[in-house]
PDB file of C-alpha atoms in Angstrom:
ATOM      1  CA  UNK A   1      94.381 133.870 123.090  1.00  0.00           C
ATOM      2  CA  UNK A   2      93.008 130.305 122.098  1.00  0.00           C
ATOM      3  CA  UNK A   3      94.855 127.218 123.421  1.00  0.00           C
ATOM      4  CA  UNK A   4      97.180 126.035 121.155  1.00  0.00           C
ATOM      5  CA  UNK A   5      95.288 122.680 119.065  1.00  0.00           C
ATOM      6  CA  UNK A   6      98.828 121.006 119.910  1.00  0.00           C
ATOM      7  CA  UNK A   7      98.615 121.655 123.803  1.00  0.00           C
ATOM      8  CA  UNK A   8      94.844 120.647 123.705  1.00  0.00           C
ATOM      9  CA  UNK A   9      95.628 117.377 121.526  1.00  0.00           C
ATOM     10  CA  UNK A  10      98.877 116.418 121.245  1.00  0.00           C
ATOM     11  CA  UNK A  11      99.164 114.001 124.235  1.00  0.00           C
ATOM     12  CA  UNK A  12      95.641 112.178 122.864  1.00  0.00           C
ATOM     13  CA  UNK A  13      96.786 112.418 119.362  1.00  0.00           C
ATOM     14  CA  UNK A  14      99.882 110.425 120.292  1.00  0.00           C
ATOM     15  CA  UNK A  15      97.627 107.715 123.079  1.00  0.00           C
ATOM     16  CA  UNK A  16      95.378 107.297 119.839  1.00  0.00           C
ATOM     17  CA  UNK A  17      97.944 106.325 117.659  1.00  0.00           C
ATOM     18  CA  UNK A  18      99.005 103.822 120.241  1.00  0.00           C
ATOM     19  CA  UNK A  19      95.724 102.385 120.868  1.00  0.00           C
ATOM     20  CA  UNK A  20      93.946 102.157 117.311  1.00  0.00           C
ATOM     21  CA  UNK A  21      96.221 103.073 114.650  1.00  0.00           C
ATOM     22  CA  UNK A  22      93.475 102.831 112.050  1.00  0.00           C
ATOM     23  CA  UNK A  23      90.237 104.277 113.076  1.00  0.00           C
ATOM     24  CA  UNK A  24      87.301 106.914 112.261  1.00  0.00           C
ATOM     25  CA  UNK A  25      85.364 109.067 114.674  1.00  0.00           C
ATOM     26  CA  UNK A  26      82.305 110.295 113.734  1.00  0.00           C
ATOM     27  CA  UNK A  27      80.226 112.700 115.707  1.00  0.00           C
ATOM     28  CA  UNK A  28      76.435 113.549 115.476  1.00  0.00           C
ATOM     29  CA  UNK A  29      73.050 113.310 116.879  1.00  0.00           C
ATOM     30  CA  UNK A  30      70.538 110.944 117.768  1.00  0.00           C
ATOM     31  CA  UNK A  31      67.982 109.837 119.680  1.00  0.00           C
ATOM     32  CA  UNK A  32      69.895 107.323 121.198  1.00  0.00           C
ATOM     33  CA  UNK A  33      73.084 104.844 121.394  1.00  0.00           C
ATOM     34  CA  UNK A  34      70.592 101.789 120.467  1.00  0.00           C
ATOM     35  CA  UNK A  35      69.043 103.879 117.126  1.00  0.00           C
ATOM     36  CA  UNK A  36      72.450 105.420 116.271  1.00  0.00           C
ATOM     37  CA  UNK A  37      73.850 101.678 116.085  1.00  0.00           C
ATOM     38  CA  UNK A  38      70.514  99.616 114.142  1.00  0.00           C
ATOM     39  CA  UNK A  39      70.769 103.050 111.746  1.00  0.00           C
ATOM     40  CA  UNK A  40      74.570 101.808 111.497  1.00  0.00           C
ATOM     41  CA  UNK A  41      73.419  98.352 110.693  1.00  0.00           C
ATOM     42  CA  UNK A  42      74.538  96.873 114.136  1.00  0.00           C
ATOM     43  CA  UNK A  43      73.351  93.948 115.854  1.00  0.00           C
ATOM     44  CA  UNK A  44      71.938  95.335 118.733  1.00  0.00           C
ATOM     45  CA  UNK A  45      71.577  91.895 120.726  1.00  0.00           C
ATOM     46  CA  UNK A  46      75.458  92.309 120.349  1.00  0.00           C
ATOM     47  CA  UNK A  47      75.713  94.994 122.748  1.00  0.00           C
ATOM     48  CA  UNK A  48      78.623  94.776 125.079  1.00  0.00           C
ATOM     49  CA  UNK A  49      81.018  97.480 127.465  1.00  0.00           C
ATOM     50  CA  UNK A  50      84.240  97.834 125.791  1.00  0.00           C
ATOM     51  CA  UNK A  51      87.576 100.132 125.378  1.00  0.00           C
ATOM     52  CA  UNK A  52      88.976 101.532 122.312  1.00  0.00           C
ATOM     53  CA  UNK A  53      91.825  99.435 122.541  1.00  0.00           C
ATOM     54  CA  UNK A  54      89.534  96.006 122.749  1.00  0.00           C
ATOM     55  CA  UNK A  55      87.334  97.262 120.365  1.00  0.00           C
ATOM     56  CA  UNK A  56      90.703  97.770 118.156  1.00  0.00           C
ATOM     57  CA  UNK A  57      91.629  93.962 119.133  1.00  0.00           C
ATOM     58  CA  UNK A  58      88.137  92.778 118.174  1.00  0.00           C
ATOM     59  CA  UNK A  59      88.289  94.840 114.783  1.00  0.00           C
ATOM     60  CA  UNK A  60      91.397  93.338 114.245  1.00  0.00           C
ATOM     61  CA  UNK A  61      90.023  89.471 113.961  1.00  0.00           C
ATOM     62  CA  UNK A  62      86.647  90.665 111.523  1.00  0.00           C
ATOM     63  CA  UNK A  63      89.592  92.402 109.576  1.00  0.00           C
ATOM     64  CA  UNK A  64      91.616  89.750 109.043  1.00  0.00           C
ATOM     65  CA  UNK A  65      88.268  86.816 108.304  1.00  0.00           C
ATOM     66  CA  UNK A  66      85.937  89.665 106.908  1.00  0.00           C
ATOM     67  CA  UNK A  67      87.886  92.453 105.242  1.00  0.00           C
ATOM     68  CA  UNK A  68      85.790  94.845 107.335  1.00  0.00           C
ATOM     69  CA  UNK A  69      86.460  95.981 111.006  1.00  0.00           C
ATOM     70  CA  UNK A  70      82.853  96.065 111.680  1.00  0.00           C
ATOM     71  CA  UNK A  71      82.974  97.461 115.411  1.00  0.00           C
ATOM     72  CA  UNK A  72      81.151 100.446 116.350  1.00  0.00           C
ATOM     73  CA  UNK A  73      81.782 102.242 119.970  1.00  0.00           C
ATOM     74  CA  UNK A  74      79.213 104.171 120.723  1.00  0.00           C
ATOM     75  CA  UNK A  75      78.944 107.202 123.618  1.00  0.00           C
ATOM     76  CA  UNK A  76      77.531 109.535 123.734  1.00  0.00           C
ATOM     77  CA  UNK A  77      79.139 113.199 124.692  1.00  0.00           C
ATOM     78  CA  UNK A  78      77.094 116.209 125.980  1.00  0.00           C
ATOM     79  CA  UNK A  79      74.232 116.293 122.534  1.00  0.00           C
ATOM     80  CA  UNK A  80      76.341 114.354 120.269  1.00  0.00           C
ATOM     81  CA  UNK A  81      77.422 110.966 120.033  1.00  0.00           C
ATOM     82  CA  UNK A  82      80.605 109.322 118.814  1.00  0.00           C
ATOM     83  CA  UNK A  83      81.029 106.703 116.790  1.00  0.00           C
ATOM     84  CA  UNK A  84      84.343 105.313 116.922  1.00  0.00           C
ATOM     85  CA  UNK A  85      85.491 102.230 114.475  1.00  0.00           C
ATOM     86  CA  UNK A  86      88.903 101.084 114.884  1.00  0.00           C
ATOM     87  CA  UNK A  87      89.964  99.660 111.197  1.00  0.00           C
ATOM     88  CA  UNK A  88      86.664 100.868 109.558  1.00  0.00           C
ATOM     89  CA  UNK A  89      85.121 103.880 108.317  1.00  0.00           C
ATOM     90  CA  UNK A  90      81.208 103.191 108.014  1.00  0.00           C
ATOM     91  CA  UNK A  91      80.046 105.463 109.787  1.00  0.00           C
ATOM     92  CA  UNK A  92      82.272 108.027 107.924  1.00  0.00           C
ATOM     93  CA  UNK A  93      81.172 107.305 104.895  1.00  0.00           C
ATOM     94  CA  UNK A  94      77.442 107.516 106.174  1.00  0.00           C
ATOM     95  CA  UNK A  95      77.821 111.071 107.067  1.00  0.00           C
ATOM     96  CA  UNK A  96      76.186 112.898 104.718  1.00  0.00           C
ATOM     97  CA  UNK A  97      72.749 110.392 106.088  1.00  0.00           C
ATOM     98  CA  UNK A  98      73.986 111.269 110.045  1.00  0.00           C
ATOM     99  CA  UNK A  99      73.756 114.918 108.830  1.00  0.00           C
ATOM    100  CA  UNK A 100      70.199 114.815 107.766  1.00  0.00           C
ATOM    101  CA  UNK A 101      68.357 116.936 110.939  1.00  0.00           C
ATOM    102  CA  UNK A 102      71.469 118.906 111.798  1.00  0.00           C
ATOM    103  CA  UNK A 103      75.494 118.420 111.022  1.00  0.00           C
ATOM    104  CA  UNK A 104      78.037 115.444 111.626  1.00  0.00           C
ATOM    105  CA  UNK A 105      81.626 115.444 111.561  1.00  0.00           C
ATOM    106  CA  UNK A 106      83.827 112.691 110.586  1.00  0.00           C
ATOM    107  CA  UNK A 107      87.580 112.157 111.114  1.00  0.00           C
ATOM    108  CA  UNK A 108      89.817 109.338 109.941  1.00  0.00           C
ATOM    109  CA  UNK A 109      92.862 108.124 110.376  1.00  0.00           C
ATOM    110  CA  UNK A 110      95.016 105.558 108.514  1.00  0.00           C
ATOM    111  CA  UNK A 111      98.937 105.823 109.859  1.00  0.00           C
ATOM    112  CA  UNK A 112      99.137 102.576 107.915  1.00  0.00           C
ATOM    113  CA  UNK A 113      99.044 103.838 104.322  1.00  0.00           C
ATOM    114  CA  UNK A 114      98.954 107.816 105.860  1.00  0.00           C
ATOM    115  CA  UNK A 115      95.140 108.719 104.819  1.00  0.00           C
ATOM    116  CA  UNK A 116      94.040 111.662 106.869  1.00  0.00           C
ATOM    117  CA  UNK A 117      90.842 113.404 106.382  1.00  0.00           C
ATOM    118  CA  UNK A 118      87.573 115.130 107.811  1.00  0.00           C
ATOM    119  CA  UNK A 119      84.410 114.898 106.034  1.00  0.00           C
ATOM    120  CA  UNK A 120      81.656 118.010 107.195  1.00  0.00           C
ATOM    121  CA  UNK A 121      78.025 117.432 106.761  1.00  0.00           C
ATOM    122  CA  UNK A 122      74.991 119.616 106.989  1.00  0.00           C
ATOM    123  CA  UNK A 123      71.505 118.707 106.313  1.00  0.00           C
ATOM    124  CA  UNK A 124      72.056 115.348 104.628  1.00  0.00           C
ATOM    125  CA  UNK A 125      74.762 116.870 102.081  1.00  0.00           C
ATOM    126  CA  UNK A 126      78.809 116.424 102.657  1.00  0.00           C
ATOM    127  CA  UNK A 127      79.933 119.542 102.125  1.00  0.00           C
ATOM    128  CA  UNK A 128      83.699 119.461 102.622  1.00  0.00           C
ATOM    129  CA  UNK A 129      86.574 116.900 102.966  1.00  0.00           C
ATOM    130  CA  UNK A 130      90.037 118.437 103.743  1.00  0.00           C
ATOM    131  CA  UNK A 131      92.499 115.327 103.367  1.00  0.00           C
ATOM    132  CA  UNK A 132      96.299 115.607 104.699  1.00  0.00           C
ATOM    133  CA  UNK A 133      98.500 117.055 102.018  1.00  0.00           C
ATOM    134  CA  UNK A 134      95.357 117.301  99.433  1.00  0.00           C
ATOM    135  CA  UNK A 135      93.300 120.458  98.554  1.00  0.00           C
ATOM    136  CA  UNK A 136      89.951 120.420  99.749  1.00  0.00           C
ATOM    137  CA  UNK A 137      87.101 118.740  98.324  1.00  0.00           C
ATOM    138  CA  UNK A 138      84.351 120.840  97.977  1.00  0.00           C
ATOM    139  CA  UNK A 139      83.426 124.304  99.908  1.00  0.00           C
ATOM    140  CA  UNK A 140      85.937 124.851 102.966  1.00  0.00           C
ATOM    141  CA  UNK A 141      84.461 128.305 103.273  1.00  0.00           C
ATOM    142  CA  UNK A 142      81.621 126.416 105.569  1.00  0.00           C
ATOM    143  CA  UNK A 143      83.680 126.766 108.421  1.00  0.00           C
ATOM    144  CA  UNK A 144      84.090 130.367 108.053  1.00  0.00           C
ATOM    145  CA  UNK A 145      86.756 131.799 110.647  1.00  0.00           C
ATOM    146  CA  UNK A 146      87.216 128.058 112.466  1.00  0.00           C
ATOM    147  CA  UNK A 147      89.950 127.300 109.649  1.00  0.00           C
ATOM    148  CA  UNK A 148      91.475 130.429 110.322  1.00  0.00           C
ATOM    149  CA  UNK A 149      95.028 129.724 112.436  1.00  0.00           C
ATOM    150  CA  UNK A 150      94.630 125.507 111.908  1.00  0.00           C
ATOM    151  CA  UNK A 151      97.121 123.967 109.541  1.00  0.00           C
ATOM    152  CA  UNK A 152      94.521 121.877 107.784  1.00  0.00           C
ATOM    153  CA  UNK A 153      95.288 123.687 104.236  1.00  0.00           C
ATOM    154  CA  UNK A 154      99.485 123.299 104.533  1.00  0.00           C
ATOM    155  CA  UNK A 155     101.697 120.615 104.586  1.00  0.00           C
ATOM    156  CA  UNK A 156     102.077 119.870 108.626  1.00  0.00           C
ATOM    157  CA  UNK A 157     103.296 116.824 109.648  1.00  0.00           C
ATOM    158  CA  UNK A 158     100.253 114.178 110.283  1.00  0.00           C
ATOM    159  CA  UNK A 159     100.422 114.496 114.314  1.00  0.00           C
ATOM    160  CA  UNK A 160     100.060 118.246 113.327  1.00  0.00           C
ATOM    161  CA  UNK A 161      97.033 117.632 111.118  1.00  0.00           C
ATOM    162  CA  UNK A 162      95.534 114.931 113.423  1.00  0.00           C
ATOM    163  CA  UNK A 163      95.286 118.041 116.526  1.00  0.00           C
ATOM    164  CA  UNK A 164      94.646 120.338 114.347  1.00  0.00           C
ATOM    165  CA  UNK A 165      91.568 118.286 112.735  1.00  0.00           C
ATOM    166  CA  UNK A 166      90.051 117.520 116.002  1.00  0.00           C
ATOM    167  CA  UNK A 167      90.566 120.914 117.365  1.00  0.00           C
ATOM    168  CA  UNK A 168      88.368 121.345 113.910  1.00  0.00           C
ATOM    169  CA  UNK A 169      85.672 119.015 115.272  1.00  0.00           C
ATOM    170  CA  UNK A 170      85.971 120.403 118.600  1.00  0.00           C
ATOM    171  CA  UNK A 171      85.399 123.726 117.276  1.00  0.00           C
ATOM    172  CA  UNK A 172      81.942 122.890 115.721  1.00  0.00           C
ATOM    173  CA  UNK A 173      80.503 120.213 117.835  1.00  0.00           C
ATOM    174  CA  UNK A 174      81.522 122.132 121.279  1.00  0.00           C
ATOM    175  CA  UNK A 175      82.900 117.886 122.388  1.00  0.00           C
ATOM    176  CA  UNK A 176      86.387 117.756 123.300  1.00  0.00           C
ATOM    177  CA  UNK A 177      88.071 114.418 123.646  1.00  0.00           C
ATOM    178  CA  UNK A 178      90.930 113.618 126.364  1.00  0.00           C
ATOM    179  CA  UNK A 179      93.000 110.845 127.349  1.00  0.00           C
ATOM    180  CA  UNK A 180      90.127 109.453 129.791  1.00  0.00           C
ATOM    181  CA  UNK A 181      87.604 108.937 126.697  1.00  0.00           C
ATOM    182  CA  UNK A 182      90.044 106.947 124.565  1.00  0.00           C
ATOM    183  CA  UNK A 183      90.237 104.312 128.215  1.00  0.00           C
ATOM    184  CA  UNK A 184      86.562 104.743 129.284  1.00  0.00           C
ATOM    185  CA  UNK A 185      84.565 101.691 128.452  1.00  0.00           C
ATOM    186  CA  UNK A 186      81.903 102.753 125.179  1.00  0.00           C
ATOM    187  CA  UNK A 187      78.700 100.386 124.059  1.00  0.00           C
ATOM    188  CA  UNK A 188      80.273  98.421 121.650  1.00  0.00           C
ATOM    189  CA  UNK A 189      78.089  96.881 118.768  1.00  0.00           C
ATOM    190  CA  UNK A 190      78.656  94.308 115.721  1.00  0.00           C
ATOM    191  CA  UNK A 191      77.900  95.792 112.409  1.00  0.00           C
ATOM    192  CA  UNK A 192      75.596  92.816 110.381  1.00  0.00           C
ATOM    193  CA  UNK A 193      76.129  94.036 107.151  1.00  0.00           C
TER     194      UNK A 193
END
């Protein structure tokens, strides 16, 4: 029997929240950190170590003068990379371009105004969105059987549909994040534009 999604992300699910409250984590491929992040419209001279939570502190300041969190934390995780961006979604709403020689993934989460989704790309098309308490947006049936005992489609509670989401992610990238990745220092890059 599979491990329950709230066993395998509950704890992490509930550390996120505490350490960026607003943030998107996109997986996919790429040649490298340094490509992912100039493709992202980083500065790569900008390059620094950082944790999610500084990252989120940092955000917080181009937020507040800019409108725009602008961070990008970039590791990567066995063939994919992560792209996390406390208080921005760029890289989420690059996706479909991410997915163009393969598939990316894309969560976000806003506990500030409660806007939950994952966007699913293949081959430079988005394919899917399922948003918390929404219907799906476009063709679900891409995930086949991984749907099949995740409360994506229902009306869970958001903590629910957070695990449940990156159990999801997990599911089709084969990357599962812990506790350790959300302290672990990440390259951290300055979105220019």
């Amino acid at each position: 029997m599979p491990e329950a999604p709230e066993s395998r992300y509950g704890n992490f699910v509930s550390r996120l929240s505490d350490v960026a409250s607003e943030v998107s984590i996109t997986w996919c491929r790429s040649g490298s950190a340094e490509t992912l992040a100039s493709f992202l419209g980083a500065d790569l001279s900008s390059a620094a170590r950082r944790t999610l939570s500084e990252a989120d502190e940092e955000s917080y300041e181009h937020v507040m003068n800019e409108g725009s969190g602008r961070t990008l934390l970039i590791d990567s995780v066995g063939q994919w990379f992560t792209v996390a961006e406390p208080g921005d979604t760029h890289a989420a709403r690059a996706v479909d371009r991410l997915s163009r020689s393969g598939e990316a993934v894309s969560v976000v989460f806003g506990d500030t105004l409660s806007h939950h989704s994952l966007l699913y790309a293949r081959q430079g098309r988005l394919l899917c969105r399922l948003r918390w308490l929404d219907d799906p947006d476009g063709d679900a049936s891409h995930f086949g059987r991984l749907l099949d005992d995740l409360l994506l489609n229902t009306d869970p509670s958001a903590a629910t549909w957070k695990t449940h989401a990156l159990t999801l992610v997990e599911r089709i990238t084969g990357v599962r994040l812990d506790t350790a990745w959300l302290s672990r220092e990440h390259s951290r890059y300055i979105r220019t534009g």
